[in-house]
């Protein structure tokens, strides 16, 4: 397996100087990729804008996003992601997610959680057809349009799409539709069991997912999480505090446990924005950088 480690930016990375420090450090220290997540009601950059800026500032770092699909205009999203892949010369990594269910984010997304899976089922095949250069017409929950032919097309053909999620329906969907799986907030044993479900679903759909395309997004803390931060984390994702490794040695141990059950792609994210990204990345590199192959 090719072990790769990317770094997810925290909220304090929303200024040009800080984001530049992060991107430069990733390149200098040999990390695989920069990741920006989309949470509409959190103090984070819009991922497409942030990644476009990063692409212009660095010619080699891969650019990853976990971004919302429910509630999107499918044609507009197809064009945005294709344009970004062209501008970064094929360095784009895409994971599409259904979004959080806590009240502020749920209302901002505008699609009830129980309807998001069906939206992804309908929208993802449309994205693939548009990126392949087909002329596409559609009338449904994911939009109504006729005879749309996308330009520009992505550099990557195909532009791969990974999915997240650990619920049974999300695992089945991943097997039927995705090119890879990037969950968060699961244990190594839960991830291994989820992979089995995904691979069985893929086989039933007459397809397969590369063994290299199973990864995990891991939030970590450098010190014990303070009560206020813990309350915010738990409100957004109930198991987040419980499943957050504290300290870089604990992060390394957790990554090694995931590697042992066949996972090879990792996005590591500080749950509290570091004061200095340069110092944070140097410490991360010393702690886990040698795990990359």
Tab-separated table of N, CA and C in Angstrom, residues 35-205:
chain	number	residue	atom	x	y	z
A	35	UNK	N	-6.176	19.808	2.697
A	35	UNK	CA	-7.606	19.521	2.685
A	35	UNK	C	-8.382	20.657	3.330
A	36	UNK	N	-9.414	21.114	2.626
A	36	UNK	CA	-10.343	22.103	3.168
A	36	UNK	C	-11.730	21.491	3.179
A	37	UNK	N	-12.363	21.506	4.337
A	37	UNK	CA	-13.702	20.951	4.493
A	37	UNK	C	-14.756	22.047	4.359
A	38	UNK	N	-15.935	21.650	3.956
A	38	UNK	CA	-17.042	22.607	3.837
A	38	UNK	C	-18.020	22.415	4.992
A	39	UNK	N	-18.072	23.409	5.858
A	39	UNK	CA	-19.107	23.494	6.893
A	39	UNK	C	-19.619	24.924	6.824
A	40	UNK	N	-20.846	25.093	6.385
A	40	UNK	CA	-21.357	26.421	6.061
A	40	UNK	C	-21.382	27.355	7.261
A	41	UNK	N	-21.635	26.815	8.440
A	41	UNK	CA	-21.811	27.660	9.624
A	41	UNK	C	-20.584	27.673	10.532
A	42	UNK	N	-19.463	27.157	10.056
A	42	UNK	CA	-18.230	27.152	10.842
A	42	UNK	C	-17.273	28.226	10.325
A	43	UNK	N	-16.325	28.673	11.137
A	43	UNK	CA	-15.377	29.706	10.712
A	43	UNK	C	-14.265	29.131	9.846
A	44	UNK	N	-14.639	28.639	8.666
A	44	UNK	CA	-13.671	28.069	7.724
A	44	UNK	C	-13.904	28.666	6.349
A	45	UNK	N	-12.865	28.610	5.511
A	45	UNK	CA	-12.981	29.101	4.144
A	45	UNK	C	-13.916	28.224	3.317
A	46	UNK	N	-14.535	28.840	2.310
A	46	UNK	CA	-15.174	28.039	1.271
A	46	UNK	C	-14.083	27.208	0.601
A	47	UNK	N	-14.268	25.894	0.496
A	47	UNK	CA	-13.161	25.062	0.002
A	47	UNK	C	-12.763	25.346	-1.438
A	48	UNK	N	-13.714	25.647	-2.314
A	48	UNK	CA	-13.350	25.897	-3.703
A	48	UNK	C	-12.523	27.166	-3.839
A	49	UNK	N	-12.889	28.197	-3.104
A	49	UNK	CA	-12.127	29.442	-3.146
A	49	UNK	C	-10.743	29.235	-2.542
A	50	UNK	N	-10.697	28.595	-1.379
A	50	UNK	CA	-9.426	28.372	-0.718
A	50	UNK	C	-8.487	27.490	-1.523
A	51	UNK	N	-9.009	26.439	-2.134
A	51	UNK	CA	-8.157	25.550	-2.913
A	51	UNK	C	-7.690	26.207	-4.204
A	52	UNK	N	-8.529	27.043	-4.809
A	52	UNK	CA	-8.094	27.775	-5.995
A	52	UNK	C	-6.927	28.690	-5.650
A	53	UNK	N	-7.018	29.362	-4.503
A	53	UNK	CA	-5.907	30.214	-4.054
A	53	UNK	C	-4.658	29.373	-3.818
A	54	UNK	N	-4.816	28.228	-3.161
A	54	UNK	CA	-3.672	27.367	-2.889
A	54	UNK	C	-3.054	26.834	-4.172
A	55	UNK	N	-3.889	26.504	-5.151
A	55	UNK	CA	-3.376	26.000	-6.427
A	55	UNK	C	-2.512	27.037	-7.117
A	56	UNK	N	-2.914	28.310	-7.007
A	56	UNK	CA	-2.144	29.377	-7.641
A	56	UNK	C	-0.839	29.654	-6.909
A	57	UNK	N	-0.796	29.311	-5.607
A	57	UNK	CA	0.386	29.642	-4.817
A	57	UNK	C	1.406	28.521	-4.767
A	58	UNK	N	1.024	27.316	-5.178
A	58	UNK	CA	1.949	26.188	-5.110
A	58	UNK	C	1.677	25.234	-6.269
A	59	UNK	N	2.705	24.840	-7.003
A	59	UNK	CA	2.489	24.028	-8.203
A	59	UNK	C	2.489	22.529	-7.986
A	60	UNK	N	2.649	22.052	-6.739
A	60	UNK	CA	2.824	20.610	-6.570
A	60	UNK	C	1.927	19.951	-5.522
A	61	UNK	N	1.515	20.669	-4.489
A	61	UNK	CA	0.709	20.045	-3.440
A	61	UNK	C	-0.649	19.635	-3.992
A	62	UNK	N	-1.085	18.416	-3.687
A	62	UNK	CA	-2.426	17.992	-4.071
A	62	UNK	C	-3.458	18.742	-3.236
A	63	UNK	N	-4.641	18.888	-3.783
A	63	UNK	CA	-5.670	19.720	-3.165
A	63	UNK	C	-6.925	18.889	-2.948
A	64	UNK	N	-7.297	18.703	-1.689
A	64	UNK	CA	-8.441	17.860	-1.383
A	64	UNK	C	-9.543	18.629	-0.690
A	65	UNK	N	-10.782	18.194	-0.921
A	65	UNK	CA	-11.925	18.811	-0.266
A	65	UNK	C	-12.940	17.760	0.132
A	66	UNK	N	-13.507	17.934	1.317
A	66	UNK	CA	-14.728	17.217	1.687
A	66	UNK	C	-15.827	18.265	1.643
A	67	UNK	N	-16.633	18.201	0.598
A	67	UNK	CA	-17.616	19.257	0.389
A	67	UNK	C	-19.014	18.694	0.228
A	68	UNK	N	-19.965	19.571	0.463
A	68	UNK	CA	-21.371	19.191	0.449
A	68	UNK	C	-21.851	18.906	-0.967
A	69	UNK	N	-22.669	17.864	-1.101
A	69	UNK	CA	-23.386	17.633	-2.355
A	69	UNK	C	-24.864	17.984	-2.224
A	70	UNK	N	-25.587	17.548	-1.176
A	70	UNK	CA	-27.011	17.912	-1.081
A	70	UNK	C	-27.213	19.422	-1.091
A	71	UNK	N	-28.222	19.844	-1.835
A	71	UNK	CA	-28.546	21.255	-1.928
A	71	UNK	C	-27.820	21.996	-3.035
A	72	UNK	N	-26.868	21.348	-3.696
A	72	UNK	CA	-26.099	21.997	-4.754
A	72	UNK	C	-26.842	21.980	-6.083
A	73	UNK	N	-26.578	22.998	-6.888
A	73	UNK	CA	-26.924	22.937	-8.308
A	73	UNK	C	-25.882	22.039	-8.971
A	74	UNK	N	-26.318	20.923	-9.529
A	74	UNK	CA	-25.390	19.900	-10.001
A	74	UNK	C	-24.544	20.402	-11.164
A	75	UNK	N	-25.146	21.122	-12.088
A	75	UNK	CA	-24.388	21.622	-13.236
A	75	UNK	C	-23.335	22.623	-12.777
A	76	UNK	N	-23.718	23.510	-11.872
A	76	UNK	CA	-22.757	24.504	-11.375
A	76	UNK	C	-21.604	23.814	-10.637
A	77	UNK	N	-21.919	22.821	-9.796
A	77	UNK	CA	-20.874	22.116	-9.067
A	77	UNK	C	-19.946	21.372	-10.024
A	78	UNK	N	-20.522	20.733	-11.034
A	78	UNK	CA	-19.694	20.033	-12.021
A	78	UNK	C	-18.721	20.993	-12.690
A	79	UNK	N	-19.204	22.175	-13.047
A	79	UNK	CA	-18.352	23.164	-13.708
A	79	UNK	C	-17.285	23.707	-12.758
A	80	UNK	N	-17.649	23.953	-11.494
A	80	UNK	CA	-16.693	24.476	-10.537
A	80	UNK	C	-15.557	23.486	-10.290
A	81	UNK	N	-15.894	22.226	-10.041
A	81	UNK	CA	-14.864	21.237	-9.760
A	81	UNK	C	-14.019	20.943	-10.997
A	82	UNK	N	-14.648	20.889	-12.160
A	82	UNK	CA	-13.876	20.684	-13.396
A	82	UNK	C	-12.921	21.848	-13.629
A	83	UNK	N	-13.396	23.070	-13.411
A	83	UNK	CA	-12.547	24.248	-13.606
A	83	UNK	C	-11.355	24.216	-12.650
A	84	UNK	N	-11.605	23.839	-11.389
A	84	UNK	CA	-10.516	23.778	-10.423
A	84	UNK	C	-9.514	22.701	-10.804
A	85	UNK	N	-9.993	21.564	-11.299
A	85	UNK	CA	-9.077	20.505	-11.709
A	85	UNK	C	-8.216	20.953	-12.887
A	86	UNK	N	-8.789	21.737	-13.794
A	86	UNK	CA	-8.020	22.277	-14.914
A	86	UNK	C	-6.960	23.249	-14.407
A	87	UNK	N	-7.351	24.156	-13.519
A	87	UNK	CA	-6.429	25.191	-13.048
A	87	UNK	C	-5.300	24.628	-12.189
A	88	UNK	N	-5.567	23.530	-11.472
A	88	UNK	CA	-4.498	22.923	-10.664
A	88	UNK	C	-3.821	21.775	-11.406
A	89	UNK	N	-4.157	21.605	-12.684
A	89	UNK	CA	-3.513	20.617	-13.556
A	89	UNK	C	-3.644	19.190	-13.031
A	90	UNK	N	-4.867	18.865	-12.610
A	90	UNK	CA	-5.165	17.490	-12.239
A	90	UNK	C	-4.751	17.084	-10.851
A	91	UNK	N	-4.630	18.053	-9.940
A	91	UNK	CA	-4.207	17.728	-8.567
A	91	UNK	C	-5.377	17.659	-7.594
A	92	UNK	N	-6.614	17.695	-8.077
A	92	UNK	CA	-7.785	17.787	-7.215
A	92	UNK	C	-8.211	16.422	-6.693
A	93	UNK	N	-8.496	16.361	-5.387
A	93	UNK	CA	-9.039	15.174	-4.729
A	93	UNK	C	-10.405	15.548	-4.166
A	94	UNK	N	-11.436	14.768	-4.510
A	94	UNK	CA	-12.806	15.137	-4.152
A	94	UNK	C	-13.450	14.058	-3.297
A	95	UNK	N	-13.922	14.455	-2.121
A	95	UNK	CA	-14.800	13.621	-1.311
A	95	UNK	C	-16.083	14.405	-1.086
A	96	UNK	N	-17.209	13.829	-1.438
A	96	UNK	CA	-18.502	14.488	-1.274
A	96	UNK	C	-19.208	13.917	-0.049
A	97	UNK	N	-19.816	14.796	0.729
A	97	UNK	CA	-20.417	14.390	2.002
A	97	UNK	C	-21.860	14.896	2.084
A	98	UNK	N	-22.685	14.236	2.897
A	98	UNK	CA	-24.076	14.682	3.046
A	98	UNK	C	-24.225	15.890	3.952
A	99	UNK	N	-23.235	16.169	4.802
A	99	UNK	CA	-23.316	17.329	5.693
A	99	UNK	C	-23.775	16.963	7.089
A	100	UNK	N	-23.509	17.881	8.008
A	100	UNK	CA	-23.873	17.681	9.410
A	100	UNK	C	-25.376	17.794	9.612
A	101	UNK	N	-25.836	17.249	10.737
A	101	UNK	CA	-27.273	17.269	11.024
A	101	UNK	C	-27.632	18.184	12.180
A	102	UNK	N	-26.651	18.843	12.825
A	102	UNK	CA	-26.999	19.732	13.929
A	102	UNK	C	-27.714	20.962	13.380
A	103	UNK	N	-28.569	21.567	14.188
A	103	UNK	CA	-29.590	22.502	13.704
A	103	UNK	C	-29.071	23.633	12.824
A	104	UNK	N	-28.059	24.425	13.225
A	104	UNK	CA	-27.654	25.539	12.356
A	104	UNK	C	-27.192	25.087	10.973
A	105	UNK	N	-26.402	24.030	10.922
A	105	UNK	CA	-25.903	23.553	9.633
A	105	UNK	C	-27.010	22.891	8.826
A	106	UNK	N	-27.874	22.149	9.484
A	106	UNK	CA	-28.994	21.500	8.796
A	106	UNK	C	-29.858	22.530	8.083
A	107	UNK	N	-30.150	23.626	8.771
A	107	UNK	CA	-30.982	24.669	8.171
A	107	UNK	C	-30.259	25.385	7.042
A	108	UNK	N	-28.945	25.603	7.195
A	108	UNK	CA	-28.188	26.280	6.150
A	108	UNK	C	-28.083	25.442	4.883
A	109	UNK	N	-27.930	24.133	5.036
A	109	UNK	CA	-27.853	23.245	3.868
A	109	UNK	C	-29.171	23.239	3.105
A	110	UNK	N	-30.271	23.236	3.836
A	110	UNK	CA	-31.572	23.335	3.200
A	110	UNK	C	-32.153	22.031	2.704
A	111	UNK	N	-31.527	20.917	3.020
A	111	UNK	CA	-32.048	19.601	2.647
A	111	UNK	C	-32.089	18.763	3.912
A	112	UNK	N	-33.246	18.251	4.251
A	112	UNK	CA	-33.384	17.458	5.460
A	112	UNK	C	-32.475	16.224	5.403
A	113	UNK	N	-31.879	15.850	6.532
A	113	UNK	CA	-30.958	14.712	6.530
A	113	UNK	C	-31.526	13.446	5.901
A	114	UNK	N	-32.802	13.158	6.120
A	114	UNK	CA	-33.375	11.926	5.589
A	114	UNK	C	-33.497	11.946	4.067
A	115	UNK	N	-33.365	13.128	3.433
A	115	UNK	CA	-33.464	13.222	1.979
A	115	UNK	C	-32.103	13.330	1.303
A	116	UNK	N	-31.037	13.444	2.086
A	116	UNK	CA	-29.720	13.719	1.492
A	116	UNK	C	-29.151	12.516	0.753
A	117	UNK	N	-29.386	11.319	1.269
A	117	UNK	CA	-28.876	10.139	0.591
A	117	UNK	C	-29.461	9.987	-0.800
A	118	UNK	N	-30.759	10.196	-0.920
A	118	UNK	CA	-31.404	10.092	-2.229
A	118	UNK	C	-30.878	11.153	-3.185
A	119	UNK	N	-30.587	12.343	-2.649
A	119	UNK	CA	-30.026	13.401	-3.495
A	119	UNK	C	-28.669	12.973	-4.054
A	120	UNK	N	-27.819	12.389	-3.200
A	120	UNK	CA	-26.510	11.932	-3.666
A	120	UNK	C	-26.671	10.825	-4.707
A	121	UNK	N	-27.602	9.889	-4.462
A	121	UNK	CA	-27.851	8.809	-5.426
A	121	UNK	C	-28.176	9.359	-6.812
A	122	UNK	N	-28.915	10.448	-6.842
A	122	UNK	CA	-29.340	11.025	-8.120
A	122	UNK	C	-28.266	11.925	-8.721
A	123	UNK	N	-27.576	12.679	-7.862
A	123	UNK	CA	-26.671	13.718	-8.361
A	123	UNK	C	-25.317	13.182	-8.802
A	124	UNK	N	-24.757	12.215	-8.085
A	124	UNK	CA	-23.404	11.770	-8.407
A	124	UNK	C	-23.298	11.176	-9.814
A	125	UNK	N	-24.216	10.316	-10.252
A	125	UNK	CA	-24.124	9.850	-11.645
A	125	UNK	C	-24.219	10.988	-12.661
A	126	UNK	N	-24.976	12.044	-12.355
A	126	UNK	CA	-25.048	13.186	-13.262
A	126	UNK	C	-23.704	13.894	-13.352
A	127	UNK	N	-23.045	14.078	-12.210
A	127	UNK	CA	-21.718	14.687	-12.218
A	127	UNK	C	-20.766	13.884	-13.091
A	128	UNK	N	-20.783	12.593	-12.963
A	128	UNK	CA	-19.879	11.747	-13.749
A	128	UNK	C	-20.151	11.884	-15.245
A	129	UNK	N	-21.408	11.923	-15.618
A	129	UNK	CA	-21.743	12.045	-17.035
A	129	UNK	C	-21.302	13.407	-17.581
A	130	UNK	N	-21.511	14.449	-16.813
A	130	UNK	CA	-21.089	15.779	-17.243
A	130	UNK	C	-19.572	15.842	-17.389
A	131	UNK	N	-18.840	15.301	-16.439
A	131	UNK	CA	-17.379	15.317	-16.496
A	131	UNK	C	-16.838	14.466	-17.635
A	132	UNK	N	-17.608	13.490	-18.085
A	132	UNK	CA	-17.179	12.649	-19.196
A	132	UNK	C	-17.432	13.309	-20.549
A	133	UNK	N	-18.089	14.465	-20.548
A	133	UNK	CA	-18.334	15.171	-21.800
A	133	UNK	C	-19.635	14.817	-22.486
A	134	UNK	N	-20.506	14.071	-21.795
A	134	UNK	CA	-21.799	13.726	-22.394
A	134	UNK	C	-22.718	14.952	-22.446
A	135	UNK	N	-23.678	14.904	-23.333
A	135	UNK	CA	-24.758	15.883	-23.329
A	135	UNK	C	-25.869	15.321	-22.441
A	136	UNK	N	-26.208	16.059	-21.390
A	136	UNK	CA	-27.031	15.503	-20.320
A	136	UNK	C	-28.317	16.308	-20.162
A	137	UNK	N	-29.428	15.590	-20.043
A	137	UNK	CA	-30.714	16.179	-19.669
A	137	UNK	C	-31.212	15.464	-18.426
A	138	UNK	N	-31.927	16.204	-17.588
A	138	UNK	CA	-32.396	15.592	-16.341
A	138	UNK	C	-33.557	16.401	-15.791
A	139	UNK	N	-34.464	15.694	-15.110
A	139	UNK	CA	-35.564	16.352	-14.415
A	139	UNK	C	-35.819	15.572	-13.138
A	140	UNK	N	-35.458	16.166	-12.005
A	140	UNK	CA	-35.621	15.473	-10.739
A	140	UNK	C	-35.187	16.349	-9.586
A	141	UNK	N	-35.019	15.721	-8.412
A	141	UNK	CA	-34.661	16.469	-7.210
A	141	UNK	C	-33.305	17.152	-7.343
A	142	UNK	N	-32.408	16.570	-8.158
A	142	UNK	CA	-31.079	17.137	-8.330
A	142	UNK	C	-31.034	18.227	-9.393
A	143	UNK	N	-32.187	18.581	-9.961
A	143	UNK	CA	-32.223	19.680	-10.920
A	143	UNK	C	-32.976	19.325	-12.183
A	144	UNK	N	-33.367	20.362	-12.885
A	144	UNK	CA	-34.036	20.195	-14.173
A	144	UNK	C	-33.251	20.993	-15.220
A	145	UNK	N	-32.731	20.299	-16.205
A	145	UNK	CA	-31.985	20.968	-17.269
A	145	UNK	C	-32.001	20.081	-18.508
A	146	UNK	N	-31.718	20.693	-19.631
A	146	UNK	CA	-31.816	19.962	-20.895
A	146	UNK	C	-30.592	20.243	-21.767
A	147	UNK	N	-30.047	19.179	-22.329
A	147	UNK	CA	-28.979	19.254	-23.329
A	147	UNK	C	-27.784	20.078	-22.852
A	148	UNK	N	-27.322	19.785	-21.651
A	148	UNK	CA	-26.158	20.486	-21.106
A	148	UNK	C	-24.894	19.696	-21.428
A	149	UNK	N	-23.924	20.397	-21.992
A	149	UNK	CA	-22.609	19.810	-22.266
A	149	UNK	C	-21.567	20.675	-21.567
A	150	UNK	N	-20.805	20.070	-20.684
A	150	UNK	CA	-19.921	20.818	-19.804
A	150	UNK	C	-18.635	21.241	-20.504
A	151	UNK	N	-18.181	22.444	-20.150
A	151	UNK	CA	-16.839	22.905	-20.510
A	151	UNK	C	-16.347	23.814	-19.406
A	152	UNK	N	-15.083	23.698	-18.974
A	152	UNK	CA	-14.082	22.714	-19.422
A	152	UNK	C	-14.323	21.357	-18.786
A	153	UNK	N	-13.721	20.349	-19.370
A	153	UNK	CA	-13.746	19.020	-18.753
A	153	UNK	C	-12.555	18.884	-17.816
A	154	UNK	N	-12.682	18.055	-16.778
A	154	UNK	CA	-11.553	17.874	-15.863
A	154	UNK	C	-10.319	17.316	-16.577
A	155	UNK	N	-9.158	17.672	-16.084
A	155	UNK	CA	-7.922	17.071	-16.580
A	155	UNK	C	-7.929	15.577	-16.283
A	156	UNK	N	-8.341	15.230	-15.075
A	156	UNK	CA	-8.401	13.825	-14.692
A	156	UNK	C	-9.616	13.171	-15.351
A	157	UNK	N	-9.365	12.123	-16.081
A	157	UNK	CA	-10.454	11.374	-16.696
A	157	UNK	C	-10.309	9.911	-16.319
A	158	UNK	N	-11.106	9.422	-15.390
A	158	UNK	CA	-12.193	10.168	-14.747
A	158	UNK	C	-11.707	10.981	-13.536
A	159	UNK	N	-12.461	12.009	-13.200
A	159	UNK	CA	-12.269	12.714	-11.940
A	159	UNK	C	-12.910	11.852	-10.856
A	160	UNK	N	-12.082	11.301	-9.976
A	160	UNK	CA	-12.594	10.359	-8.987
A	160	UNK	C	-13.353	11.088	-7.884
A	161	UNK	N	-14.358	10.419	-7.364
A	161	UNK	CA	-15.147	10.943	-6.255
A	161	UNK	C	-15.212	9.889	-5.158
A	162	UNK	N	-14.737	10.274	-3.981
A	162	UNK	CA	-14.875	9.432	-2.805
A	162	UNK	C	-16.075	9.916	-2.010
A	163	UNK	N	-16.596	9.048	-1.175
A	163	UNK	CA	-17.701	9.399	-0.290
A	163	UNK	C	-17.289	9.143	1.154
A	164	UNK	N	-17.984	9.801	2.066
A	164	UNK	CA	-17.793	9.562	3.488
A	164	UNK	C	-18.990	8.835	4.052
A	165	UNK	N	-19.126	8.871	5.372
A	165	UNK	CA	-20.290	8.289	6.025
A	165	UNK	C	-20.037	6.896	6.550
A	166	UNK	N	-20.661	6.582	7.678
A	166	UNK	CA	-20.521	5.258	8.297
A	166	UNK	C	-21.849	4.566	8.541
A	167	UNK	N	-22.965	5.235	8.269
A	167	UNK	CA	-24.268	4.592	8.431
A	167	UNK	C	-24.421	3.487	7.382
A	168	UNK	N	-25.237	2.467	7.659
A	168	UNK	CA	-25.388	1.372	6.695
A	168	UNK	C	-25.739	1.837	5.285
A	169	UNK	N	-26.666	2.790	5.160
A	169	UNK	CA	-27.045	3.262	3.834
A	169	UNK	C	-25.876	3.965	3.142
A	170	UNK	N	-25.059	4.703	3.921
A	170	UNK	CA	-23.904	5.387	3.345
A	170	UNK	C	-22.866	4.386	2.846
A	171	UNK	N	-22.676	3.291	3.576
A	171	UNK	CA	-21.732	2.269	3.151
A	171	UNK	C	-22.194	1.595	1.864
A	172	UNK	N	-23.461	1.267	1.791
A	172	UNK	CA	-24.010	0.674	0.573
A	172	UNK	C	-23.851	1.621	-0.612
A	173	UNK	N	-24.129	2.896	-0.386
A	173	UNK	CA	-24.003	3.906	-1.453
A	173	UNK	C	-22.559	4.017	-1.925
A	174	UNK	N	-21.661	3.981	-0.983
A	174	UNK	CA	-20.242	4.062	-1.324
A	174	UNK	C	-19.847	2.901	-2.237
A	175	UNK	N	-20.308	1.720	-1.911
A	175	UNK	CA	-20.006	0.570	-2.754
A	175	UNK	C	-20.598	0.677	-4.145
A	176	UNK	N	-21.802	1.218	-4.234
A	176	UNK	CA	-22.484	1.312	-5.529
A	176	UNK	C	-21.944	2.421	-6.417
A	177	UNK	N	-21.485	3.527	-5.792
A	177	UNK	CA	-21.254	4.733	-6.583
A	177	UNK	C	-19.860	5.328	-6.503
A	178	UNK	N	-19.106	5.072	-5.449
A	178	UNK	CA	-17.900	5.878	-5.222
A	178	UNK	C	-16.646	5.203	-5.752
A	179	UNK	N	-15.566	6.004	-5.769
A	179	UNK	CA	-14.242	5.491	-6.114
A	179	UNK	C	-13.399	5.235	-4.883
A	180	UNK	N	-13.886	5.614	-3.707
A	180	UNK	CA	-13.133	5.423	-2.477
A	180	UNK	C	-13.955	5.852	-1.285
A	181	UNK	N	-13.423	5.606	-0.112
A	181	UNK	CA	-14.139	5.894	1.134
A	181	UNK	C	-13.241	6.656	2.080
A	182	UNK	N	-13.729	7.791	2.589
A	182	UNK	CA	-12.980	8.601	3.560
A	182	UNK	C	-13.917	8.955	4.712
A	183	UNK	N	-14.083	8.045	5.664
A	183	UNK	CA	-14.939	8.335	6.815
A	183	UNK	C	-14.182	9.116	7.880
A	184	UNK	N	-14.897	9.561	8.881
A	184	UNK	CA	-14.302	10.113	10.084
A	184	UNK	C	-15.087	9.596	11.276
A	185	UNK	N	-14.503	9.728	12.443
A	185	UNK	CA	-15.142	9.324	13.699
A	185	UNK	C	-15.568	7.863	13.681
A	186	UNK	N	-14.592	7.014	13.420
A	186	UNK	CA	-14.820	5.573	13.559
A	186	UNK	C	-13.532	4.951	14.076
A	187	UNK	N	-13.659	3.824	14.720
A	187	UNK	CA	-12.495	3.094	15.208
A	187	UNK	C	-11.923	2.248	14.072
A	188	UNK	N	-10.687	1.773	14.207
A	188	UNK	CA	-10.152	0.869	13.184
A	188	UNK	C	-11.027	-0.357	12.951
A	189	UNK	N	-11.570	-0.932	14.014
A	189	UNK	CA	-12.438	-2.102	13.836
A	189	UNK	C	-13.703	-1.736	13.077
A	190	UNK	N	-14.285	-0.585	13.397
A	190	UNK	CA	-15.487	-0.137	12.675
A	190	UNK	C	-15.165	0.142	11.216
A	191	UNK	N	-13.997	0.721	10.955
A	191	UNK	CA	-13.601	0.995	9.579
A	191	UNK	C	-13.416	-0.302	8.792
A	192	UNK	N	-12.780	-1.276	9.415
A	192	UNK	CA	-12.575	-2.553	8.738
A	192	UNK	C	-13.903	-3.225	8.414
A	193	UNK	N	-14.850	-3.175	9.355
A	193	UNK	CA	-16.170	-3.758	9.103
A	193	UNK	C	-16.901	-2.992	8.016
A	194	UNK	N	-16.782	-1.663	8.016
A	194	UNK	CA	-17.412	-0.865	6.980
A	194	UNK	C	-16.853	-1.166	5.609
A	195	UNK	N	-15.563	-1.383	5.538
A	195	UNK	CA	-14.954	-1.712	4.248
A	195	UNK	C	-15.531	-3.005	3.674
A	196	UNK	N	-15.762	-3.979	4.525
A	196	UNK	CA	-16.357	-5.244	4.056
A	196	UNK	C	-17.728	-4.980	3.442
A	197	UNK	N	-18.553	-4.176	4.111
A	197	UNK	CA	-19.879	-3.847	3.582
A	197	UNK	C	-19.755	-3.152	2.236
A	198	UNK	N	-18.831	-2.200	2.129
A	198	UNK	CA	-18.639	-1.458	0.881
A	198	UNK	C	-18.217	-2.385	-0.246
A	199	UNK	N	-17.258	-3.240	0.022
A	199	UNK	CA	-16.765	-4.132	-1.033
A	199	UNK	C	-17.837	-5.118	-1.475
A	200	UNK	N	-18.665	-5.591	-0.552
A	200	UNK	CA	-19.765	-6.483	-0.936
A	200	UNK	C	-20.789	-5.727	-1.781
A	201	UNK	N	-21.083	-4.476	-1.402
A	201	UNK	CA	-22.036	-3.681	-2.188
A	201	UNK	C	-21.489	-3.404	-3.579
A	202	UNK	N	-20.211	-3.136	-3.673
A	202	UNK	CA	-19.594	-2.900	-4.980
A	202	UNK	C	-19.691	-4.158	-5.844
A	203	UNK	N	-19.423	-5.307	-5.261
A	203	UNK	CA	-19.490	-6.558	-6.021
A	203	UNK	C	-20.901	-6.814	-6.535
A	204	UNK	N	-21.896	-6.530	-5.694
A	204	UNK	CA	-23.282	-6.717	-6.139
A	204	UNK	C	-23.627	-5.772	-7.291
A	205	UNK	N	-22.981	-4.616	-7.328
A	205	UNK	CA	-23.225	-3.648	-8.404
A	205	UNK	C	-22.352	-3.912	-9.624
